[in-house]
PDB file of C-alpha atoms and ligand atoms in Angstrom:
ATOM      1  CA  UNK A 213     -30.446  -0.422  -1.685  1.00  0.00           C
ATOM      2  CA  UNK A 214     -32.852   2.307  -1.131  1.00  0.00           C
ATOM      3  CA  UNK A 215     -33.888   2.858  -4.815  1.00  0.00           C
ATOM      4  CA  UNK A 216     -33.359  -0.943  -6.090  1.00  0.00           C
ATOM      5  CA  UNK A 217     -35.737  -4.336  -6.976  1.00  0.00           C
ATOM      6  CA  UNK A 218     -37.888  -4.369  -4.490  1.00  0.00           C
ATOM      7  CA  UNK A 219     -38.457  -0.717  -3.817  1.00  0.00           C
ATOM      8  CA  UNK A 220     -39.522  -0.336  -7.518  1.00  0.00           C
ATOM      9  CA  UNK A 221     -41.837  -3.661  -6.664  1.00  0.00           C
ATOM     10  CA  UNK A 222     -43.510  -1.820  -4.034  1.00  0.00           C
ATOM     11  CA  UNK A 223     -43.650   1.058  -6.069  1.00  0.00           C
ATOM     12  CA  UNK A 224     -45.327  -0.693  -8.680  1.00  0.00           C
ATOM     13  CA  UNK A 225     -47.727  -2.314  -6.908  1.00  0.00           C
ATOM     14  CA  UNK A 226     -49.052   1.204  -5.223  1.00  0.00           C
ATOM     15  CA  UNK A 227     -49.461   2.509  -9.098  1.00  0.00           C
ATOM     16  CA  UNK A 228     -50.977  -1.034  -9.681  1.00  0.00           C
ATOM     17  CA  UNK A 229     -53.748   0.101  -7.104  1.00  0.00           C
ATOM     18  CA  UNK A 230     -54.138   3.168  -8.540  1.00  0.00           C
ATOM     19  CA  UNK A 231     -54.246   2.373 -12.264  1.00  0.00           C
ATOM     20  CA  UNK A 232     -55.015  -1.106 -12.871  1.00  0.00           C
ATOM     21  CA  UNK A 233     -52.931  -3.911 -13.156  1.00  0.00           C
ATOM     22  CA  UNK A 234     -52.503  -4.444 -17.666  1.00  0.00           C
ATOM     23  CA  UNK A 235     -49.187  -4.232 -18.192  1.00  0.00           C
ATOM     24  CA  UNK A 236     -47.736  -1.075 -20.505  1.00  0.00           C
ATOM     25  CA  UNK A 237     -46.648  -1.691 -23.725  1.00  0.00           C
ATOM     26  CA  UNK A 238     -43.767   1.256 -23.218  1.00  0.00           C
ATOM     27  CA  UNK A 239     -42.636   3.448 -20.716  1.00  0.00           C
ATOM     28  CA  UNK A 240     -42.309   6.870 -21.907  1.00  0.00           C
ATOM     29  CA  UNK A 241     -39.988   9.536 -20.098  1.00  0.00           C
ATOM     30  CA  UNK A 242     -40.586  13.210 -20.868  1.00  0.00           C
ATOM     31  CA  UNK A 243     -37.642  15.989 -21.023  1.00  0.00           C
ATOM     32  CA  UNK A 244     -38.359  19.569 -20.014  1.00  0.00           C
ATOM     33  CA  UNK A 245     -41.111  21.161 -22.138  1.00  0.00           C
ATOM     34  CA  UNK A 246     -41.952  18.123 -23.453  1.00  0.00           C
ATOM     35  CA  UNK A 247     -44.406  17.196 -21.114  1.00  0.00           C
ATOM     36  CA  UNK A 248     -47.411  18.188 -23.727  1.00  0.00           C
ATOM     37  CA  UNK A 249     -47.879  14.005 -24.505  1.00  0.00           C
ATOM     38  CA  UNK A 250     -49.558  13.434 -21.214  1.00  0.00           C
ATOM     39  CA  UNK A 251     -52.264  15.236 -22.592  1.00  0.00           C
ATOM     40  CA  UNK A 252     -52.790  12.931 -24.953  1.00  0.00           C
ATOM     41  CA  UNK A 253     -53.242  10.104 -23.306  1.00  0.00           C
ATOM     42  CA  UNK A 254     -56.599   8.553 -23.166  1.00  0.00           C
ATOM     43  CA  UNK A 255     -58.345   7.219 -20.062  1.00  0.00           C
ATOM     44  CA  UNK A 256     -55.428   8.698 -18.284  1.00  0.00           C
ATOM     45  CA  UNK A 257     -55.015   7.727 -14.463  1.00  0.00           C
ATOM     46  CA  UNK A 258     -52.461  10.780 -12.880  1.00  0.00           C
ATOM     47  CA  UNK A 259     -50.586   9.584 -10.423  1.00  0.00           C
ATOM     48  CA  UNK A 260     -48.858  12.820  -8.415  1.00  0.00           C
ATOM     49  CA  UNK A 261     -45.090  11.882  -7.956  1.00  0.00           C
ATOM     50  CA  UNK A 262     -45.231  12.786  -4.181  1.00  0.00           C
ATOM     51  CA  UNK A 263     -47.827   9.684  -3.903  1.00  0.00           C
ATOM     52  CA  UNK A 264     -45.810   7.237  -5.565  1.00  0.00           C
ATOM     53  CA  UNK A 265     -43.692   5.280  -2.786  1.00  0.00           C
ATOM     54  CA  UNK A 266     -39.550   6.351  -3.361  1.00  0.00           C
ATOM     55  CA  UNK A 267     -40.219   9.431  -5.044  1.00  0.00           C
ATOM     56  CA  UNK A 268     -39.605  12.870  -3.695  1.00  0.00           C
ATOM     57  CA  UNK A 269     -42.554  14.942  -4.933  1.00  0.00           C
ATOM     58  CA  UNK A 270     -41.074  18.365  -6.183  1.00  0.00           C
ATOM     59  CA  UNK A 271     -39.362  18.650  -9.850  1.00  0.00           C
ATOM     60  CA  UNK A 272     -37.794  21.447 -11.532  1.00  0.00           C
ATOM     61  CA  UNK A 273     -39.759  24.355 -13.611  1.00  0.00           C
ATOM     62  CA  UNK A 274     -40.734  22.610 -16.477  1.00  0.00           C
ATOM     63  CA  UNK A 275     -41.313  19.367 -15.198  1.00  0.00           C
ATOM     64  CA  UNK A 276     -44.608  18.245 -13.755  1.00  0.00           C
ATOM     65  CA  UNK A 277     -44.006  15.673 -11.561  1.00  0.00           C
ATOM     66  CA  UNK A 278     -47.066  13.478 -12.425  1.00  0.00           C
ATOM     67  CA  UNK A 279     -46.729   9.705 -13.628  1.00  0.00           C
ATOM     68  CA  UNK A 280     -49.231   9.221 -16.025  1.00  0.00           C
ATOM     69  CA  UNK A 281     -50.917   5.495 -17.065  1.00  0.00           C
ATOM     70  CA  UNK A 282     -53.111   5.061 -19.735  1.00  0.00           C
ATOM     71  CA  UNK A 283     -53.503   4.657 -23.368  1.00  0.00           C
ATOM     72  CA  UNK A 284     -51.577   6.177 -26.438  1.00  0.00           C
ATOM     73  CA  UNK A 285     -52.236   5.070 -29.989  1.00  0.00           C
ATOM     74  CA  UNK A 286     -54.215   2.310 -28.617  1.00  0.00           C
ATOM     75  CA  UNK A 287     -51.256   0.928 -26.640  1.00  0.00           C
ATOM     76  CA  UNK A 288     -50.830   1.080 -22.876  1.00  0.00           C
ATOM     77  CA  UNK A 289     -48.526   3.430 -21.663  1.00  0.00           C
ATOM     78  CA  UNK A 290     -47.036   4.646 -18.427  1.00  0.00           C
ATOM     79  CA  UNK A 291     -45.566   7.931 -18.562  1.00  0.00           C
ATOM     80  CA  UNK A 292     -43.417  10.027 -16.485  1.00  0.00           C
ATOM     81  CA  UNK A 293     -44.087  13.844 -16.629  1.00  0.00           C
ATOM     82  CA  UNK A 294     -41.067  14.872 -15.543  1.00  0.00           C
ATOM     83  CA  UNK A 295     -37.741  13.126 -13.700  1.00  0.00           C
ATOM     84  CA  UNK A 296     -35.237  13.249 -11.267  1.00  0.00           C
ATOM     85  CA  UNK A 297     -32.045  15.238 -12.110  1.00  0.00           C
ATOM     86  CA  UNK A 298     -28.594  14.039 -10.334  1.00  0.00           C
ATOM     87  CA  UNK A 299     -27.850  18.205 -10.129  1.00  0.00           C
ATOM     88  CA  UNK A 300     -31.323  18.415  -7.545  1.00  0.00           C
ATOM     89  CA  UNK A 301     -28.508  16.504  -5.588  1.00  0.00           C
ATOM     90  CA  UNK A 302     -30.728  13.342  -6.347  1.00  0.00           C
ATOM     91  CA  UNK A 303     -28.260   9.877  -6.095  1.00  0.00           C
ATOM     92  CA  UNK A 304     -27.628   8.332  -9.386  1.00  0.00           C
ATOM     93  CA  UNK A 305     -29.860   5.568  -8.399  1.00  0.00           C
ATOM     94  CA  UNK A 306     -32.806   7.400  -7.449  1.00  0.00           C
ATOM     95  CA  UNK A 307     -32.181   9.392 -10.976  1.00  0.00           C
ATOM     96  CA  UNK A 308     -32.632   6.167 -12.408  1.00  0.00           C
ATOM     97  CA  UNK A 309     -35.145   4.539 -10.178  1.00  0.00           C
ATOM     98  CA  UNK A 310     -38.262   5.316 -12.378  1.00  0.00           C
ATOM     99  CA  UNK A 311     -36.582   2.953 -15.063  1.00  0.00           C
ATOM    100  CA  UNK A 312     -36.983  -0.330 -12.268  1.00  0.00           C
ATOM    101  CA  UNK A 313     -40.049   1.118 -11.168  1.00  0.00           C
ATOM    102  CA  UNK A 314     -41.449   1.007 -15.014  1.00  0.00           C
ATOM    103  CA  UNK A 315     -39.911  -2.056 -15.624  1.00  0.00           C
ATOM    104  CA  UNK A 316     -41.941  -3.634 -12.472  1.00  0.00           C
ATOM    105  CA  UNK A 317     -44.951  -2.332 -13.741  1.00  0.00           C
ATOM    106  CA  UNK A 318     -44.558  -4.650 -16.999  1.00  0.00           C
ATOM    107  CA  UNK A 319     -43.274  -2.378 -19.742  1.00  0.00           C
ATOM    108  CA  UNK A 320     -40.777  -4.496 -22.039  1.00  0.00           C
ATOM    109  CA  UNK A 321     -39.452  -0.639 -23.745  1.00  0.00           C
ATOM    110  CA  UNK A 322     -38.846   2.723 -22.269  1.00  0.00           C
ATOM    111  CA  UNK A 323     -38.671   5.619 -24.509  1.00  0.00           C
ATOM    112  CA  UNK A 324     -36.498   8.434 -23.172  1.00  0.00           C
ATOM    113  CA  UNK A 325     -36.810  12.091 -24.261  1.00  0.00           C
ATOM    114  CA  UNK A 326     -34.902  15.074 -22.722  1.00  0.00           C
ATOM    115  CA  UNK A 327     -33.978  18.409 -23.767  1.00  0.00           C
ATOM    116  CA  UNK A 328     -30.382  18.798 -25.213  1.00  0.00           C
ATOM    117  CA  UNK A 329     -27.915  21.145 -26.127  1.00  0.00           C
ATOM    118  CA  UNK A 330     -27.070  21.373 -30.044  1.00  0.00           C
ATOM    119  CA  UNK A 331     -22.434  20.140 -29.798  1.00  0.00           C
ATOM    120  CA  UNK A 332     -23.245  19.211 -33.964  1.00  0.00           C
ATOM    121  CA  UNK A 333     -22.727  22.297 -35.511  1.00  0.00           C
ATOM    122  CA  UNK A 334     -25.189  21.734 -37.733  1.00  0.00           C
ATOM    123  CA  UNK A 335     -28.193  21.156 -34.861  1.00  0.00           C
ATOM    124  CA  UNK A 336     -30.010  24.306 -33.924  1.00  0.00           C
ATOM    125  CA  UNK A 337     -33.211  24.846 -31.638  1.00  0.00           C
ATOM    126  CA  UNK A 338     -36.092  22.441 -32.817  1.00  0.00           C
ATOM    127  CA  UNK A 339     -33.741  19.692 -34.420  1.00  0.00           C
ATOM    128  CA  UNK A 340     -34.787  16.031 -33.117  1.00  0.00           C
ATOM    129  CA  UNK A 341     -32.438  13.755 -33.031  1.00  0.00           C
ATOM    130  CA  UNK A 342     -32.768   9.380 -31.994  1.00  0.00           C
ATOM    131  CA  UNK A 343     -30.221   8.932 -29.795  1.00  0.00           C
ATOM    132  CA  UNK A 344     -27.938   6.199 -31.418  1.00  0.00           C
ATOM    133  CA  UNK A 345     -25.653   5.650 -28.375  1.00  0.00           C
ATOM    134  CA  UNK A 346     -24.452   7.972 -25.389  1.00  0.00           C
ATOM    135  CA  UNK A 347     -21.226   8.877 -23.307  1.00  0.00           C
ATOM    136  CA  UNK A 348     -21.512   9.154 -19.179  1.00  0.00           C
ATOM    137  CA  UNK A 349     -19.842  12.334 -18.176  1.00  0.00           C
ATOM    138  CA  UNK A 350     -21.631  12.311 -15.011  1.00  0.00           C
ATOM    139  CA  UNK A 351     -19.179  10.814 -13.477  1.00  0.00           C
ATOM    140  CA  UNK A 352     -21.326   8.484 -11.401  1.00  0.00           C
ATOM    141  CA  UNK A 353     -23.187   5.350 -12.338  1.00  0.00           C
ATOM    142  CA  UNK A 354     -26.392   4.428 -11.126  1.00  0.00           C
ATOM    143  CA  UNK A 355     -25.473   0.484 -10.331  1.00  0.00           C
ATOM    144  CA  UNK A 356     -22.496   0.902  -7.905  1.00  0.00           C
ATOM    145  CA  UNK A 357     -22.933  -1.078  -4.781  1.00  0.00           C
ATOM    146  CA  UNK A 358     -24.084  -4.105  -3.983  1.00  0.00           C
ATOM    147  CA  UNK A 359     -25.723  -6.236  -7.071  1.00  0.00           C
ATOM    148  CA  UNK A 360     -29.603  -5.860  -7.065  1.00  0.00           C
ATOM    149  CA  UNK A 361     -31.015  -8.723  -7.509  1.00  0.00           C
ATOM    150  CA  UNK A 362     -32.052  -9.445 -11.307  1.00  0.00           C
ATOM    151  CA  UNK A 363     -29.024  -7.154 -12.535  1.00  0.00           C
ATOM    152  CA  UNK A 364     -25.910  -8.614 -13.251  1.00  0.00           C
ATOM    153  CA  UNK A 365     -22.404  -6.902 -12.131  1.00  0.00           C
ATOM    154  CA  UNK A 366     -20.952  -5.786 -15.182  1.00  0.00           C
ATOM    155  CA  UNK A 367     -23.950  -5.182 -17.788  1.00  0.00           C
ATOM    156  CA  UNK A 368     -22.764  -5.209 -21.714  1.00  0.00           C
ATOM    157  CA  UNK A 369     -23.342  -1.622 -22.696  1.00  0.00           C
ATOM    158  CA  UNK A 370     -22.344  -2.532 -26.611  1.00  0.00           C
ATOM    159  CA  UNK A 371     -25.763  -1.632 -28.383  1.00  0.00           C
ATOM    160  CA  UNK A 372     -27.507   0.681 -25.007  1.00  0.00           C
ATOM    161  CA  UNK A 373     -29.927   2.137 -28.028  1.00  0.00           C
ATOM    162  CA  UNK A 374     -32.142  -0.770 -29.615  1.00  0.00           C
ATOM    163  CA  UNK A 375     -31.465  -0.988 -33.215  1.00  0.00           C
ATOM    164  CA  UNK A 376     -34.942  -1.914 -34.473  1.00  0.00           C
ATOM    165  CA  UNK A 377     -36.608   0.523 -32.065  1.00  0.00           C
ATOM    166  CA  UNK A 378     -34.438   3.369 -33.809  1.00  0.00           C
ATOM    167  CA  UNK A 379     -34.740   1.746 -37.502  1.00  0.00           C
ATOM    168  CA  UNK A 380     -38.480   2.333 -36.514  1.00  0.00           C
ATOM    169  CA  UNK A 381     -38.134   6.335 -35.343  1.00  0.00           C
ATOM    170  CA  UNK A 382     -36.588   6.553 -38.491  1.00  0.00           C
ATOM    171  CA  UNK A 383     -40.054   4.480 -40.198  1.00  0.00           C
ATOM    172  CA  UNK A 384     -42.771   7.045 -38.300  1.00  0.00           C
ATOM    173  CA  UNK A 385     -40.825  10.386 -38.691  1.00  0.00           C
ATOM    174  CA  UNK A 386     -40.331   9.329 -42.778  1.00  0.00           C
ATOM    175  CA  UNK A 387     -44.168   8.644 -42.515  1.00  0.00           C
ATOM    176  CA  UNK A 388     -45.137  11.956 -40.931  1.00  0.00           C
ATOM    177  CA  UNK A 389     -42.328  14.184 -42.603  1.00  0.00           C
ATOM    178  CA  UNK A 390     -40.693  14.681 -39.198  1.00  0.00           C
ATOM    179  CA  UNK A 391     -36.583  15.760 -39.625  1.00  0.00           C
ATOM    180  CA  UNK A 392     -34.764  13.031 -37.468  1.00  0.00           C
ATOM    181  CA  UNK A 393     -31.073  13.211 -36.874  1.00  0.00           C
ATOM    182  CA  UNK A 394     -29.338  10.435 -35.215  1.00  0.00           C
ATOM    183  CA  UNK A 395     -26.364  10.894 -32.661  1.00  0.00           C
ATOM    184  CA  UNK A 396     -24.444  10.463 -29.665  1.00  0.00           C
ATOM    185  CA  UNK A 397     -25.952  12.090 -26.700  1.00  0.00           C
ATOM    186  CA  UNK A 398     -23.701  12.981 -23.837  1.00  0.00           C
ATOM    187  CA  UNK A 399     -24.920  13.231 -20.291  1.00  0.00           C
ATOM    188  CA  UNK A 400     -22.766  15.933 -17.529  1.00  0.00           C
ATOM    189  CA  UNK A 401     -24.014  16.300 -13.907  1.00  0.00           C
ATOM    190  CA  UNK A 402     -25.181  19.962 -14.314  1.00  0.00           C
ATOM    191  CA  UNK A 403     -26.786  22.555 -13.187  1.00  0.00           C
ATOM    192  CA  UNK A 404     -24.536  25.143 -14.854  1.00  0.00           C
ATOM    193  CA  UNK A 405     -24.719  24.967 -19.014  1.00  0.00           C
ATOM    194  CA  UNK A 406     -21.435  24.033 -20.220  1.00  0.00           C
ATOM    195  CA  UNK A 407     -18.425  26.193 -21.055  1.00  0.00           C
ATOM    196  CA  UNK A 408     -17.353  26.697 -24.721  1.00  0.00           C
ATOM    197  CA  UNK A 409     -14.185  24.913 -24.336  1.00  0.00           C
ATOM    198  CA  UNK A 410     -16.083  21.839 -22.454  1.00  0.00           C
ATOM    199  CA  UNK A 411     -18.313  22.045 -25.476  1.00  0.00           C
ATOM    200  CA  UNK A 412     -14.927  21.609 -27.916  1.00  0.00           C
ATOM    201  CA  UNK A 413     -13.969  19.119 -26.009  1.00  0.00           C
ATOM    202  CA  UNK A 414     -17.163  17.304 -26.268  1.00  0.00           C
ATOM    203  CA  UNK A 415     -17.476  17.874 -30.179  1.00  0.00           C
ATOM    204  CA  UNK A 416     -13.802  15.996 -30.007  1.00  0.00           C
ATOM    205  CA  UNK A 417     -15.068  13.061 -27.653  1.00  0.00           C
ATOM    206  CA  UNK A 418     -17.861  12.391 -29.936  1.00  0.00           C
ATOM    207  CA  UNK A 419     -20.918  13.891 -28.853  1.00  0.00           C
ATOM    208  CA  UNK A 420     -23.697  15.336 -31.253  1.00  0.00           C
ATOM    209  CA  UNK A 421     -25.543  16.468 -27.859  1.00  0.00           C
ATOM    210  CA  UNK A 422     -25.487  17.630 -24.084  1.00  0.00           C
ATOM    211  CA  UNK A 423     -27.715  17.347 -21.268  1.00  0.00           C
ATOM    212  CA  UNK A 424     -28.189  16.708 -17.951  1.00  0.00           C
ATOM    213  CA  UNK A 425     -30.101  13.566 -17.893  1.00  0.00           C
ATOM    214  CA  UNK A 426     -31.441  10.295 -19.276  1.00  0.00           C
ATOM    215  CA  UNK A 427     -28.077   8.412 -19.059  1.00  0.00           C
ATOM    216  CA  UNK A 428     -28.651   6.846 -14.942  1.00  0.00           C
ATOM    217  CA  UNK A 429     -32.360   5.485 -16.558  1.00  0.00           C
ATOM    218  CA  UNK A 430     -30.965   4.270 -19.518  1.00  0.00           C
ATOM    219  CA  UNK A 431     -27.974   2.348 -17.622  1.00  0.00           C
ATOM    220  CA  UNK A 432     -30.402   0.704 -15.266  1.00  0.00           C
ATOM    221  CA  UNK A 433     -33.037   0.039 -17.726  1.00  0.00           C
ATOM    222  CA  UNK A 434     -30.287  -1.845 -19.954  1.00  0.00           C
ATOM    223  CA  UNK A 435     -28.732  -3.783 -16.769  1.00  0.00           C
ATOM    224  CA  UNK A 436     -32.834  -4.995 -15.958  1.00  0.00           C
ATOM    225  CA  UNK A 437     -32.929  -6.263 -19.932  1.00  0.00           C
ATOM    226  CA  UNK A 438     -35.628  -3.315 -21.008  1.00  0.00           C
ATOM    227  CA  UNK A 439     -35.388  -2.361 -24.982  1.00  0.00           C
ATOM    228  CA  UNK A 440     -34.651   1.334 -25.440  1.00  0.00           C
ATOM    229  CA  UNK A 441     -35.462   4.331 -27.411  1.00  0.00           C
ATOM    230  CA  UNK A 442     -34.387   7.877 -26.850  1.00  0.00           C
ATOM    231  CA  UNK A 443     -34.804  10.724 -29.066  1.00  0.00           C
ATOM    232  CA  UNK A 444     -33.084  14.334 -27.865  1.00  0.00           C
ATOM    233  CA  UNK A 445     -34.891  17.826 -28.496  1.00  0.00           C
ATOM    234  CA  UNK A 446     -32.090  20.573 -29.377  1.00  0.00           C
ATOM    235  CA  UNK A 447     -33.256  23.689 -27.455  1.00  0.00           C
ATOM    236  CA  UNK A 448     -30.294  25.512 -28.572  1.00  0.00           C
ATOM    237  CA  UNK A 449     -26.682  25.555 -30.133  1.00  0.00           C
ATOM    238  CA  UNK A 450     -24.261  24.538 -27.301  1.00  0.00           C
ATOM    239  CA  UNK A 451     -22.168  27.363 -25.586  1.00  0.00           C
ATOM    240  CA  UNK A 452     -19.599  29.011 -27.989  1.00  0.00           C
ATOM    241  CA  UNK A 453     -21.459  26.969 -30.920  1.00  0.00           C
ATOM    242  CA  UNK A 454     -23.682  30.447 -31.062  1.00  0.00           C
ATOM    243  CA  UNK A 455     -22.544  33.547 -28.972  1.00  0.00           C
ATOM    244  CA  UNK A 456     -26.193  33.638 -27.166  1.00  0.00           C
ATOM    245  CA  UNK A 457     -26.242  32.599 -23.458  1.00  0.00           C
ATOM    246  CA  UNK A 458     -28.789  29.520 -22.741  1.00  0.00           C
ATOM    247  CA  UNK A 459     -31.281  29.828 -20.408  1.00  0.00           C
ATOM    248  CA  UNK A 460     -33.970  27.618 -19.431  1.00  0.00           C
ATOM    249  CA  UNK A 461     -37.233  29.802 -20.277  1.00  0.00           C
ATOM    250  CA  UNK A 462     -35.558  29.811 -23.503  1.00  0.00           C
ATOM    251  CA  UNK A 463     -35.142  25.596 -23.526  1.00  0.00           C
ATOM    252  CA  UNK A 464     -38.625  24.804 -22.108  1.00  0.00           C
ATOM    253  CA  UNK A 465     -40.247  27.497 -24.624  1.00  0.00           C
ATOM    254  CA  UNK A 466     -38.834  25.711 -27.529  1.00  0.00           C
ATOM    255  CA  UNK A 467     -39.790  22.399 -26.372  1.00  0.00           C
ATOM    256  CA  UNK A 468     -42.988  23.733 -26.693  1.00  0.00           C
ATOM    257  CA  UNK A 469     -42.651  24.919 -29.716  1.00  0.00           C
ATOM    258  CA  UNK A 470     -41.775  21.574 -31.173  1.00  0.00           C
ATOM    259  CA  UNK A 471     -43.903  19.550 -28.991  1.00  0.00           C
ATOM    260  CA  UNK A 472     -46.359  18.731 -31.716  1.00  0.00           C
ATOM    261  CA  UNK A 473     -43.600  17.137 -34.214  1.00  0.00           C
ATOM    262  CA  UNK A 474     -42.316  15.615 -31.046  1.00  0.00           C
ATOM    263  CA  UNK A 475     -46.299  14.085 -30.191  1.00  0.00           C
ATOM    264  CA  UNK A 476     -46.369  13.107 -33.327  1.00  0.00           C
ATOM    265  CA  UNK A 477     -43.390  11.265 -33.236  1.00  0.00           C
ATOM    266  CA  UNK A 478     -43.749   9.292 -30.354  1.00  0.00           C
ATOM    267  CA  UNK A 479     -47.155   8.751 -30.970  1.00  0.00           C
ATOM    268  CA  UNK A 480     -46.246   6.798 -33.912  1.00  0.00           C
ATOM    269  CA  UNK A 481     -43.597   4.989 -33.168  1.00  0.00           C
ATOM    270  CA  UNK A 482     -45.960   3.469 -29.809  1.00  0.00           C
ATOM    271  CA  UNK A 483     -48.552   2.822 -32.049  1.00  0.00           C
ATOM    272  CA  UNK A 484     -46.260   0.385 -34.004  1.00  0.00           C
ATOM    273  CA  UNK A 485     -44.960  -1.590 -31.075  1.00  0.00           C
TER     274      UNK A 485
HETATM  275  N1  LIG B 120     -26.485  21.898 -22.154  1.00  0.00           N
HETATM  276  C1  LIG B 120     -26.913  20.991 -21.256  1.00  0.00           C
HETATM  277  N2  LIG B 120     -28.192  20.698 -21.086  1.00  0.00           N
HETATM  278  C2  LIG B 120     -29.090  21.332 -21.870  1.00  0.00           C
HETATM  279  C3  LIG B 120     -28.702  22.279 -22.816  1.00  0.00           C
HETATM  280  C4  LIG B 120     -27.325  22.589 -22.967  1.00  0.00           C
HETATM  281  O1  LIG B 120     -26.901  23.423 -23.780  1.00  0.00           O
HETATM  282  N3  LIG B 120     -29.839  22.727 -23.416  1.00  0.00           N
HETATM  283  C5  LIG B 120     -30.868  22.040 -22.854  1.00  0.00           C
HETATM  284  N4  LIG B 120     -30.420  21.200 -21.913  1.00  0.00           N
END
């Protein structure tokens, strides 16, 4: 397979070069707007994304495209500033590519952030909320085909959000007087926003949230035994939730806005793996 095990080896070994060879403590994935945490990295190495073997270079607005290694809370930490969306007409599996490509690198968690739409009615922009668990409305997954070697054919999906990871959001945002929700995050293919009646429908399936990503990672990341974390950023209520339309200047500027609760968040919770 194009994006599988030893595409992410080779991968690996090119940031390897690059960045030294100490494995990361955790993988961090940032959303749109969120990107801010790469600047906090210390002795950062920035890897460009169109330098890293098996990934296309360009990202959307909002996204930088630069994989960043180096240290956070005086852990190692490899860091992706900014991803690959399945609605860029990306392949599930090269969506979720940077997961084998972290995991080859070393790191034993991957912490996944995105940008979300609000389906709880009582989420509004700025709300964080741990992602507890999530539904695939994408339609797709990321491990059809042939069985990479090192996954297994049918992966247990039964706890995809690590328990004590979570328990331990919950520690660092209690600690630094962070609100933390926790909910069901629900991924759709995109690019449009969703309609009000897909967002009734979703409020009835179960989701607290909607986006357009994180789910392809977080399936392959599970099937190649890494721990996860995930915490959602509500830019806004869903469609129909509030009569505004949702637009993505709007998302990435209140990603920004929260980005130093976020930082502080994730900040924490690294420095106590
Ligand atoms: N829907 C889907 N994705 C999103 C949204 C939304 O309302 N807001 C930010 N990302």
């Amino acid at each position: 397979m194009t994006w599988g095990a030893a595409a992410a080896r080779a991968s690996a070994e090119a940031i390897r070069r690059r960045a030294g060879s100490e494995k990361p403590a955790c993988a961090i994935v940032l959303g749109s707007g969120l990107g801010g945490l790469a600047a906090r990295i210390g002795g950062a190495v920035r890897i460009p994304y169109g330098d890293v073997p098996g990934f296309p270079g360009a990202t959307v607005a909002g996204h930088e495209g630069t994989l960043v290694v180096g240290t956070l809370a005086g852990r190692r930490v490899a860091c992706l500033a900014g991803r690959f969306h399945m609605y860029e007409g990306h392949p599930a599996a090269l969506a979720a590519f940077p997961a084998r490509v972290l995991h080859a690198l070393g790191a034993p968690v991957i912490f996944v952030s995105n940008a979300a739409g609000g389906v709880r009615r009582s989420f509004g922009p700025g709300d964080l909320m741990t992602i507890a668990d999530h539904i695939n409305l994408m339609w797709v997954n990321p491990l059809t085909g042939p069985v990479e070697p090192g996954d297994e054919r049918f992966p247990d999906m039964s706890a995809p959000y690590d328990a004590a990871l979570r328990a331990q959001l919950h520690a660092v945002a209690a600690r630094e007087r962070v609100p933390l929700a926790e909910g069901v995050y629900c991924g759709l293919l995109g690019p449009t926003y969703e309609t009000p009646a897909e967002v009734r429908m979703l409020e009835t399936l179960g989701a607290d949230a909607v986006g357009m990503s994180t789910v392809p990672e977080v399936i392959v990341a599970r099937a190649i035994g890494m721990r996860v974390a995930g915490v959602s950023l509500v830019t806004n209520k869903a469609a129909g939730i509030s009569p505004e339309p949702i637009d993505h200047a709007h998302v990435v500027a209140v990603g920004k806005a929260a980005a130093e609760r976020f930082e502080r968040l994730v900040t924490g919770f690294v420095g106590g793996l």
